[in-house]
Coordinates of C-alpha atoms and ligand atoms in Angstrom, one line a residue:
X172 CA 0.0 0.0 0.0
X173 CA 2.8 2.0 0.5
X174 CA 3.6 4.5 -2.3
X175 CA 7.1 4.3 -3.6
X176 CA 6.8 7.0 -5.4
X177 CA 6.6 9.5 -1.9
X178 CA 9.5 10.8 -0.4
X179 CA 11.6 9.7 2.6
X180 CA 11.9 13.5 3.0
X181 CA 7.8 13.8 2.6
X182 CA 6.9 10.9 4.4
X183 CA 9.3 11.8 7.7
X184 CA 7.5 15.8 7.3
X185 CA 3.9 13.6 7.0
X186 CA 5.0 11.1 9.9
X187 CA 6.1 14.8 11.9
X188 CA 2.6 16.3 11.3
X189 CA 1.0 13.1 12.3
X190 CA 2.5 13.3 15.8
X191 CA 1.9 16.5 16.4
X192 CA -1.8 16.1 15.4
X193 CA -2.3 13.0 18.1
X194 CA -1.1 15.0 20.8
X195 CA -3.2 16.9 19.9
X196 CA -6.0 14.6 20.1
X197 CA -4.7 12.9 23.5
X198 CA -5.0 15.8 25.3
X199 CA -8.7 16.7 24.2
X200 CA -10.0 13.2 24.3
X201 CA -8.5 11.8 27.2
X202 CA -8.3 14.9 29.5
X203 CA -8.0 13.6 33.1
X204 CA -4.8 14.7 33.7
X205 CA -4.7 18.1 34.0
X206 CA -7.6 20.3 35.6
X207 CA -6.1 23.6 35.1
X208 CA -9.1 25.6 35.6
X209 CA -9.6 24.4 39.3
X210 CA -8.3 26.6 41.9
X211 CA -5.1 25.5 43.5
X212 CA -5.0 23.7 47.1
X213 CA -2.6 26.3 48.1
X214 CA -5.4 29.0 47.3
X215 CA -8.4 27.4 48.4
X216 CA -6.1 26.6 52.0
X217 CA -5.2 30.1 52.0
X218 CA -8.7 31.8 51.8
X219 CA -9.0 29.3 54.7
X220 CA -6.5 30.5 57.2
X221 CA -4.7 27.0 56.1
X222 CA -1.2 26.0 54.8
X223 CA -1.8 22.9 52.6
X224 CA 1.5 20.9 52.1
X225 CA 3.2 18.0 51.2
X226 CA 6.0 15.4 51.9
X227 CA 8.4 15.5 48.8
X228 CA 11.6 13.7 47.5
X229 CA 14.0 16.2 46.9
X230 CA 15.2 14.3 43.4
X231 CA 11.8 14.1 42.2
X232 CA 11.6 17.7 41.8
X233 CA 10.9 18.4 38.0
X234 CA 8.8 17.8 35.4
X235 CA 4.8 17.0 36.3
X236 CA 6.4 16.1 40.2
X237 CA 7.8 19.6 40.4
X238 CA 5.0 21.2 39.1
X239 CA 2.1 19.7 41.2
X240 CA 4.1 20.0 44.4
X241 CA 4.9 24.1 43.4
X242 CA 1.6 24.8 42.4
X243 CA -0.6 23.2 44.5
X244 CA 1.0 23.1 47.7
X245 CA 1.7 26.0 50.0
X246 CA 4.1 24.1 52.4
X247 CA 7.1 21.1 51.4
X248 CA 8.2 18.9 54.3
X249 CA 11.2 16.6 53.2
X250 CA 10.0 13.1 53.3
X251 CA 13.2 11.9 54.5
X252 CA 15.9 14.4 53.6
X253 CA 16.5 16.1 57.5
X254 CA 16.6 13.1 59.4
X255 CA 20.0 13.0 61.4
X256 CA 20.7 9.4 59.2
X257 CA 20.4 11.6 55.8
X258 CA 22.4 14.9 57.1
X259 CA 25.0 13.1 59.3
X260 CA 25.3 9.7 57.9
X261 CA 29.1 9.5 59.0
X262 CA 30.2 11.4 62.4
X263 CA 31.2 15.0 61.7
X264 CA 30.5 14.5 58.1
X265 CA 27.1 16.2 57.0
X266 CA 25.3 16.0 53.7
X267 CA 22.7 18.9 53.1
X268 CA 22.5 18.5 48.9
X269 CA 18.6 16.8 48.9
X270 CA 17.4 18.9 52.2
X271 CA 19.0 22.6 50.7
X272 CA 17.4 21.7 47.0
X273 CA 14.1 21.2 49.1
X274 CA 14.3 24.5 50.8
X275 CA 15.5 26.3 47.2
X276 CA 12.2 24.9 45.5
X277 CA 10.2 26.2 48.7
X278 CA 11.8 29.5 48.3
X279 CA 11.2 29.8 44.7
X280 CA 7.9 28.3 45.0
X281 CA 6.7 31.1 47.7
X282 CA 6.3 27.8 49.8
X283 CA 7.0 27.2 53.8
X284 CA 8.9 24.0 55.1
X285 CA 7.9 21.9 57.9
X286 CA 11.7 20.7 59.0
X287 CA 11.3 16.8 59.9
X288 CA 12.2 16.0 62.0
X289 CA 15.1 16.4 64.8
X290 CA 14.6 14.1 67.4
X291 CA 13.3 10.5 67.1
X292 CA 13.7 6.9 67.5
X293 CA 14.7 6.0 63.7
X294 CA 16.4 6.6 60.2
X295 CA 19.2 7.9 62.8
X296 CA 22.8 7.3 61.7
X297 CA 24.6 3.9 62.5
X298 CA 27.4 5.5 64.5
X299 CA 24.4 7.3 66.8
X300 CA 22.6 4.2 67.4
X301 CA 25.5 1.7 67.7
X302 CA 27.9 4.1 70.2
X303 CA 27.4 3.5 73.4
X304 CA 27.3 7.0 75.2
X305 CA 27.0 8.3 78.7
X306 CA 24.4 10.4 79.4
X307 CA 26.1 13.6 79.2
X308 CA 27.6 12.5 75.8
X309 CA 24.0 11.8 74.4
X310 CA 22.8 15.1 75.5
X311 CA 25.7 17.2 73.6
X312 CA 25.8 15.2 70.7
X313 CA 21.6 15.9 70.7
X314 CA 21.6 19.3 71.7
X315 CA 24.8 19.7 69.0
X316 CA 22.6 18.6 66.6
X317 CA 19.8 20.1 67.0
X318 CA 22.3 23.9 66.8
X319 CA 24.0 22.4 63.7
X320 CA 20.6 21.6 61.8
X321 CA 18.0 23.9 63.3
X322 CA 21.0 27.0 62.4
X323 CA 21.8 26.2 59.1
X324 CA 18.2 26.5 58.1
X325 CA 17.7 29.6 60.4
X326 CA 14.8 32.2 59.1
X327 CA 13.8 29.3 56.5
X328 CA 11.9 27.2 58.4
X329 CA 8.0 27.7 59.5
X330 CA 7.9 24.6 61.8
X331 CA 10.2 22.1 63.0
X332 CA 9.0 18.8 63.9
X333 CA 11.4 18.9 67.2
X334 CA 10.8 15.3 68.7
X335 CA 8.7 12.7 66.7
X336 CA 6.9 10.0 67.7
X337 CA 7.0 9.8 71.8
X338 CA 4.9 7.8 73.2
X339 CA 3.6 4.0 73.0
X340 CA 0.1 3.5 72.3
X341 CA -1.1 3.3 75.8
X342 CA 0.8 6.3 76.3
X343 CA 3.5 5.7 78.1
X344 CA 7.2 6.9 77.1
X345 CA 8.8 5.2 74.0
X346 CA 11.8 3.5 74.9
X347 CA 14.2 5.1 72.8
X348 CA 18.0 5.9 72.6
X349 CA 16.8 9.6 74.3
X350 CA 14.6 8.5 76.7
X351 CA 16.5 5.4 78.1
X352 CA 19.9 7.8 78.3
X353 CA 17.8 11.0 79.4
X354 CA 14.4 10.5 80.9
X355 CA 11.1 11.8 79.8
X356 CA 13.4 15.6 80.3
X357 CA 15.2 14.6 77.0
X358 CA 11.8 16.2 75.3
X359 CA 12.3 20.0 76.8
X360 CA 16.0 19.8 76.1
X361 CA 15.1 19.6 72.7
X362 CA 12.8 22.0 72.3
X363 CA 14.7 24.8 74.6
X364 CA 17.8 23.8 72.4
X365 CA 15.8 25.0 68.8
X366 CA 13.7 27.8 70.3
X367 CA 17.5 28.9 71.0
X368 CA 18.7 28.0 67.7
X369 CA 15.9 29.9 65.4
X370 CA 13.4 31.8 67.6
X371 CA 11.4 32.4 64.8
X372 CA 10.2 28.5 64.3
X373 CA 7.2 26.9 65.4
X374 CA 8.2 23.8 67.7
X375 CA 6.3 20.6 67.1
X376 CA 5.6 17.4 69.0
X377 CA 4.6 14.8 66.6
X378 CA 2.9 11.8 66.5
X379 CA 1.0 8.8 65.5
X380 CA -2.2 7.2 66.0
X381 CA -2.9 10.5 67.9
X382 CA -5.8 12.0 65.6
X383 CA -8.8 10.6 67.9
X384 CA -9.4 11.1 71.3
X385 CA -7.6 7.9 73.0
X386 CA -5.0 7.2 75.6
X387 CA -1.2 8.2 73.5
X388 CA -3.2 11.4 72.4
X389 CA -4.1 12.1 76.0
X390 CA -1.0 11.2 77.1
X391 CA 0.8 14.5 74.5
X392 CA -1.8 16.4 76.0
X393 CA -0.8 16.2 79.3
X394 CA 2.8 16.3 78.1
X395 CA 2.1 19.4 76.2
X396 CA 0.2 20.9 79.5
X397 CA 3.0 20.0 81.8
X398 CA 5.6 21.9 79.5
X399 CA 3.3 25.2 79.1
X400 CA 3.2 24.9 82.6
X401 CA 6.8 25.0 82.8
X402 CA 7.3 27.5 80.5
X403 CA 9.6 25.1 77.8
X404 CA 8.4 26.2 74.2
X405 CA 6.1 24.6 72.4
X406 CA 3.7 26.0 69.6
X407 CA 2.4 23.0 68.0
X408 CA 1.2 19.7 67.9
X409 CA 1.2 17.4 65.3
X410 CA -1.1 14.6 63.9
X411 CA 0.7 12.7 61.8
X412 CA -3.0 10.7 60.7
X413 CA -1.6 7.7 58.5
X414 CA -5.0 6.5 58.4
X415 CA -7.0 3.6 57.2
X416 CA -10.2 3.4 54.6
X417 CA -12.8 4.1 56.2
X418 CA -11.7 4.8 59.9
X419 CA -11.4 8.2 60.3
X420 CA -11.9 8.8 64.1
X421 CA -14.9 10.2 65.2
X422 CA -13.5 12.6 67.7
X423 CA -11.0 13.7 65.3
X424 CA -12.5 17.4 65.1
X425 CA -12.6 17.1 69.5
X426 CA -9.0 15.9 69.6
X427 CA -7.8 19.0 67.4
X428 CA -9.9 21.5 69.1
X429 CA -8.8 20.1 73.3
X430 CA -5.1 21.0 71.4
X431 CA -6.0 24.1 70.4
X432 CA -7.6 25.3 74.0
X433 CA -4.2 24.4 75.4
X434 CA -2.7 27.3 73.2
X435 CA -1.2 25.5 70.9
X436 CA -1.4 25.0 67.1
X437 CA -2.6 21.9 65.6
X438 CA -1.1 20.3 61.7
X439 CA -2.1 17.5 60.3
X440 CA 1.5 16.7 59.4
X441 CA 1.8 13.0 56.9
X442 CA -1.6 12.7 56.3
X443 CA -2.9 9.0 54.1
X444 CA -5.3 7.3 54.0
X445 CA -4.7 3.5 52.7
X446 CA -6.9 0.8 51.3
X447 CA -6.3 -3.3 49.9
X448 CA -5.4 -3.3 46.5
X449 CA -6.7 -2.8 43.8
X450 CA -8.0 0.3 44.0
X451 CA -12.1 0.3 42.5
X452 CA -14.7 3.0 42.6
X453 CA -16.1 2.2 45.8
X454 CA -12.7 2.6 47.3
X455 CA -12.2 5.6 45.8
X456 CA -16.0 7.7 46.6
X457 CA -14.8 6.4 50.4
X458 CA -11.1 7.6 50.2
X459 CA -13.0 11.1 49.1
X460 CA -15.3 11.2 52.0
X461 CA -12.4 10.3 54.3
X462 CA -9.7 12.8 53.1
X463 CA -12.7 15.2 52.7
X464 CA -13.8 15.2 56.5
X465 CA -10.0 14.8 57.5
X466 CA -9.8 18.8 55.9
X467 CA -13.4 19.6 56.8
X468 CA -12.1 18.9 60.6
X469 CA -9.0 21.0 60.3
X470 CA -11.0 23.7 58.7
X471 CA -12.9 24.0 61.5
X472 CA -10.4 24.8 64.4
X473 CA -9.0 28.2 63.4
X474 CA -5.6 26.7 65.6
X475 CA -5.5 23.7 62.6
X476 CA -3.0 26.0 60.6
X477 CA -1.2 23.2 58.9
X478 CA -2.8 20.2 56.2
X479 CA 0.0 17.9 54.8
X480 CA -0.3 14.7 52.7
X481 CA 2.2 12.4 53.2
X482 CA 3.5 12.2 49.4
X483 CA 0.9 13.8 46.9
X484 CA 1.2 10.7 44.4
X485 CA 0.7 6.9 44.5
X486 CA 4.0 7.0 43.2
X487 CA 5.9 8.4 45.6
X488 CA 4.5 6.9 49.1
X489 CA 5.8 4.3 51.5
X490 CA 2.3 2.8 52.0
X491 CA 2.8 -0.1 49.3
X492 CA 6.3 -1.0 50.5
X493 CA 5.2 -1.0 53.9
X494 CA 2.0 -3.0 53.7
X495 CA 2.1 -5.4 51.1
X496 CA -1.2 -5.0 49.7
X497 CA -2.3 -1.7 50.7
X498 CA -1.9 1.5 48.6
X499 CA -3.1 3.8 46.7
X500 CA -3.1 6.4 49.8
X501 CA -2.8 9.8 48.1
X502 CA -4.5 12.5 46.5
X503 CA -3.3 11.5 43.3
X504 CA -2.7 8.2 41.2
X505 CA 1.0 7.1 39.8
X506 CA 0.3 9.4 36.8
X507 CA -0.4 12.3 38.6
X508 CA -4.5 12.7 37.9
X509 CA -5.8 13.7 40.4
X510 CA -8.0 10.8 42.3
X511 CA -11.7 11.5 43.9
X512 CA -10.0 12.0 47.3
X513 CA -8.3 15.5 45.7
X514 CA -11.6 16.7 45.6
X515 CA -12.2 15.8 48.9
X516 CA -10.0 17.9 50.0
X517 CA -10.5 20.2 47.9
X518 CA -14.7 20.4 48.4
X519 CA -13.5 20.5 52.5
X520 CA -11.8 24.0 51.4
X521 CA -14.5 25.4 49.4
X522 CA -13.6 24.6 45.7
X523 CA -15.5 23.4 43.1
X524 CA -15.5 20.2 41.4
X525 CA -15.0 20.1 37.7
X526 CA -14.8 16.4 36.3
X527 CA -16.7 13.5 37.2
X528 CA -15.0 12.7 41.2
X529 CA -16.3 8.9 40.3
X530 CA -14.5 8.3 37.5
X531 CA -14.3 7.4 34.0
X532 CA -13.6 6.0 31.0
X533 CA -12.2 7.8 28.2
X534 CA -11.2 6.9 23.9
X535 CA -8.6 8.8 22.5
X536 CA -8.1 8.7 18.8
X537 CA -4.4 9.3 17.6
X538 CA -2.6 8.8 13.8
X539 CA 0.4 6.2 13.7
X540 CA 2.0 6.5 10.1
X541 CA 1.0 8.3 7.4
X542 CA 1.7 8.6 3.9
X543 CA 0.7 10.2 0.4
X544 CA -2.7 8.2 0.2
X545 CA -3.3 6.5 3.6
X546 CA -2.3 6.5 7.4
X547 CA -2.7 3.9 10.1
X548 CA -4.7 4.9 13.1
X549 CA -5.2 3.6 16.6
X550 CA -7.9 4.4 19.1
X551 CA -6.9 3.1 23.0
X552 CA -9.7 3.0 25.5
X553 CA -8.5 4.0 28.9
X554 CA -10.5 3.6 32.0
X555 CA -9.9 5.3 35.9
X556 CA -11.7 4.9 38.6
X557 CA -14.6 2.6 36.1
X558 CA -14.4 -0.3 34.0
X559 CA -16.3 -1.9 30.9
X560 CA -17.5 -4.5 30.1
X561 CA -18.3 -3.9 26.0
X562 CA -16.9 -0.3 24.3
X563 CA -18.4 1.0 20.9
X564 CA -16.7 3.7 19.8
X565 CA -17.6 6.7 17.2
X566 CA -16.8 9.4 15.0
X567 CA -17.8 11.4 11.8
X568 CA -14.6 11.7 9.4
X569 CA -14.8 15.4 8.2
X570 CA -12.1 15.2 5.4
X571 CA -13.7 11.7 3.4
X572 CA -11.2 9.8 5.3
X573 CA -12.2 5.9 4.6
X574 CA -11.1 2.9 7.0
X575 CA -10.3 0.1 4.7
X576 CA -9.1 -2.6 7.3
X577 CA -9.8 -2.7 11.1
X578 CA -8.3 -5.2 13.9
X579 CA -8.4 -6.1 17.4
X580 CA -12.3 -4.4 16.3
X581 CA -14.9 -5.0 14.5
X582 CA -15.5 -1.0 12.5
X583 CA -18.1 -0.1 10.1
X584 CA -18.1 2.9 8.2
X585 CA -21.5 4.6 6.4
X586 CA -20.8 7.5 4.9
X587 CA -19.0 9.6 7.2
X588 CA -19.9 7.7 10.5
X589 CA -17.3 5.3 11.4
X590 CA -18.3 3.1 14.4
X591 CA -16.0 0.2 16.2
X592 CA -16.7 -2.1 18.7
X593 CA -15.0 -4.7 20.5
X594 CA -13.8 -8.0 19.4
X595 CA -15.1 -11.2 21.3
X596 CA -11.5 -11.1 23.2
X597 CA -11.2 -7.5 24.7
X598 CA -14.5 -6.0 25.6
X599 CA -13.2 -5.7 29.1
X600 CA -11.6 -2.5 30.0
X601 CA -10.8 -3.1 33.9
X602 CA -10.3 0.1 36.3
X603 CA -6.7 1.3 35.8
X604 CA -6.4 -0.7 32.5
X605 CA -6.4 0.0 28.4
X606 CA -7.6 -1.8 25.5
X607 CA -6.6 -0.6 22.0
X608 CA -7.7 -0.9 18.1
X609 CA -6.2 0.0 15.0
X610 CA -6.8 0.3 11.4
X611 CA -6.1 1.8 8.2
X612 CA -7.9 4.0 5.8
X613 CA -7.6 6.2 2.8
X614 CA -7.4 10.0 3.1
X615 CA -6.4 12.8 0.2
X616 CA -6.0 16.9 0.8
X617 CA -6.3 17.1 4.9
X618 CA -6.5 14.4 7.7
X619 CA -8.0 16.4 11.0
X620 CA -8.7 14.6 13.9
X621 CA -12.4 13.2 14.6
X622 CA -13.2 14.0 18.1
X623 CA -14.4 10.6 19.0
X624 CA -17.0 9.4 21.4
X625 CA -17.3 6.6 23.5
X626 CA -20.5 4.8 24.2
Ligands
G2I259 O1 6.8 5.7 58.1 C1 6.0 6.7 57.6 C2 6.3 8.0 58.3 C3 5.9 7.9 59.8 N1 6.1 9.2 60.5 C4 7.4 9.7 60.4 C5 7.9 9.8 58.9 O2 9.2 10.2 58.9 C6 7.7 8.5 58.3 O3 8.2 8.6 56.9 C7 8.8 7.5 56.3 C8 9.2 7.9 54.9 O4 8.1 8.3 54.1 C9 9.8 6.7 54.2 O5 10.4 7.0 53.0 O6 9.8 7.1 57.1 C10 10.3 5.9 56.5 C11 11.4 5.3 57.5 O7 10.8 5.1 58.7 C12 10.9 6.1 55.1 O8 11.3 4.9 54.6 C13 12.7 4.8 54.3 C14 13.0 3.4 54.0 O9 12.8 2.6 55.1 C15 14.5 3.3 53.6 O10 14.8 2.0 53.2 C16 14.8 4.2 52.5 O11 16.2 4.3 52.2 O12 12.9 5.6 53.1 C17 14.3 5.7 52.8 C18 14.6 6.7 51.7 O13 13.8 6.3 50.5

């Protein structure tokens, strides 16, 4: 079919104008990804008296990462890249590069920093947690830490996350390195040490498992009490909220608000929300109710001043490696759409939803080859959030395009109308999943794309 008579030169410019022509047609046909007329989280949290944030991986920032995390977020907190094992992985040697390219993008971005975290029980370097150290070598080596770490970022950091993760569940002490070598005093050390070290931070106790009303929240309530009492700074409490479907506490709205009549601020600091695999729609509409009253209880304690997902993507998460079988914990899927549970949050802070928050499946039309006299076309039915279980799909060819030859469907063509529908082998389109057809036809003076629909 081929015509030997047509050009390398002519087919390569044909082939070129092809390509750009199903681009073209990808982004109008399959349009998930994007969403650029909704208003930003970062805005909606703003008109809100909120800072909406995110963990992030420092090397990650660039290309569709880098541009979700700057535009929609208001707040970065380095996922891993301040722990005392990624700055000071060798004794008196210090590595900055991921946590300084973090605080760079924040600057650029007009973005604050939640510094995580100073003091806790792991990710600490080998040559900390293997020494054995008297008790007044554990308190310099933490309180020199916490000068070296707390001063270099001085003036660029809205919150530090000071000590993490405290208390057992029934609320008694963790036994840590700090708190077997220190006592429960370990925790005021710390925070005297970075009030001294950047005045102008907000000093955070931050935990897990403390989001309802139960006894380790109560137990950081009386801890925070006891050190207002004492007049040892602390501004903030943090709710760390890795959280399962469907089990969002009741008294998590209570919990934020007893915090906040302490005098203290309140952050939802690594909030995600995990389900079994796979994901389905079901899933999904719950994860959005979930995250949705998550925000909707931070939005109403004026002291909740901080939201933050725990990683903003599927992709970048610790869920799945953590619980085999359970993911799909963030706001947004592995290719960055945004998933129902966006517009959760997003509904919590007064925006408007623009695309179906259920799901959907989509046909996108695009032009393989193409030469003097025919091309080669494909059509691949994607499907998020939905599945099928039969596809037909349609289009009117404006130019007297003609399909001579179809496969993996079965296409008719009357006229103008074109219609395909599945072959007995791949009518199923599962949720998350693609099926695709191709076929030639004839075409001669223009080839625009048909916008196609699926039905
Ligand atoms: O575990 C979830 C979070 C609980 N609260 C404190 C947070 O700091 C903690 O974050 C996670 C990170 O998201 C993970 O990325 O902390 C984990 C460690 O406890 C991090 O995992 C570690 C892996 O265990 C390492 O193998 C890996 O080298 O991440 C490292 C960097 O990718």
């Amino acid at each position: 079919m081929r015509s030997s008579s047509s050009s390398f030169r002519a087919r390569i410019a044909a082939a070129l104008l092809a390509s750009a022509a199903t681009v073209g047609a990808l982004l109008t046909a399959a349009a998930p990804a994007a969403h650029a007329a909704d208003t930003p989280l970062r805005d909606l949290g703003a008109a809100k008296g909120k800072v909406i944030g995110t963990a992030v991986t420092g090397s990650k920032l660039t290309g569709t990462y880098g541009d979700i995390a700057g535009t929609q977020f208001g707040s970065l907190t380095p996922g891993n890249a301040m722990k005392w094992g990624s700055v000071e992985p060798t004794q008196g040697t210090f590595n900055w590069a991921e946590a300084d390219q973090i605080v760079a993008f924040a600057q650029a971005h007009n973005q604050q920093v939640r510094g995580h975290t100073l003091v806790w029980h792991s990710q600490n370097p080998g040559w900390l947690t293997n020494g054995s150290w008297t008790s007044a070598q554990l308190s310099t080596l933490l309180q020199n830490h916490i000068d070296t770490e707390v001063g270099r970022y001085k003036g660029r950091i809205a919150a530090w996350d000071v000590v993490n993760e405290p208390f057992n569940e029934d609320g008694t002490y963790r036994s840590t390195l700090w708190y077997n070598g220190l006592g429960a005093d370990y925790i005021a050390t710390a925070l005297t040490r970075a009030r001294a070290a950047d005045p102008a931070a907000k000093l955070y106790i931050n935990d897990y498992n403390v989001e309802g009303v139960n006894a380790k929240s109560t137990a950081l309530y009386n801890l925070v009490k006891s050190l207002k009492e004492r007049g040892v700074p602390i501004d903030g409490v943090g709710l760390q909220a890795h959280l399962i479907l469907g089990q969002v506490p009741s008294t998590l709205q209570q919990n934020i608000q007893r915090f906040a009549d302490l005098g203290v601020d309140v952050a939802i600091t690594e909030l995600d929300i995990r389900m079994t695999l796979p994901s389905d729609s079901t899933k999904l509409a719950q994860q959005k109710a979930d995250y949705k009253a998550v925000t909707a209880a931070c939005v109403a304690v004026a002291r909740c001043v901080n939201f933050t997902v725990w990683g903003f993507t599927d992709s970048d998460s610790w869920v799945e490696s953590t619980f085999p079988g359970q993911g799909a914990a963030t706001p947004y899927d592995a290719n960055y759409a945004p998933k129902p549970a966006y517009y959760g949050i997003s509904e919590a802070l007064g925006g408007t939803t623009t695309p179906p928050p259920t799901g959907a499946c989509t046909a996108a039309y695009s032009v393989g080859s193409q030469w003097n006299t025919g091309f080669t076309g494909n059509v691949t039915i994607s499907c998020s959030g939905a599945s099928l279980s039969s596809w037909r799909v349609s289009w009117t060819y404006g130019a007297g395009q003609q399909i001579t030859q179809a496969w993996n469907a079965t296409c008719t063509q009357s006229g103008a109308a074109v219609s395909c529908q599945n072959a007995s082998y791949n009518g199923t389109v599962p949720d998350g999943g693609s099926v695709s057809f191709g076929f030639n036809a004839s075409w001669s003076g223009s080839n625009p794309v048909p916008t196609v629909t699926l039905g």
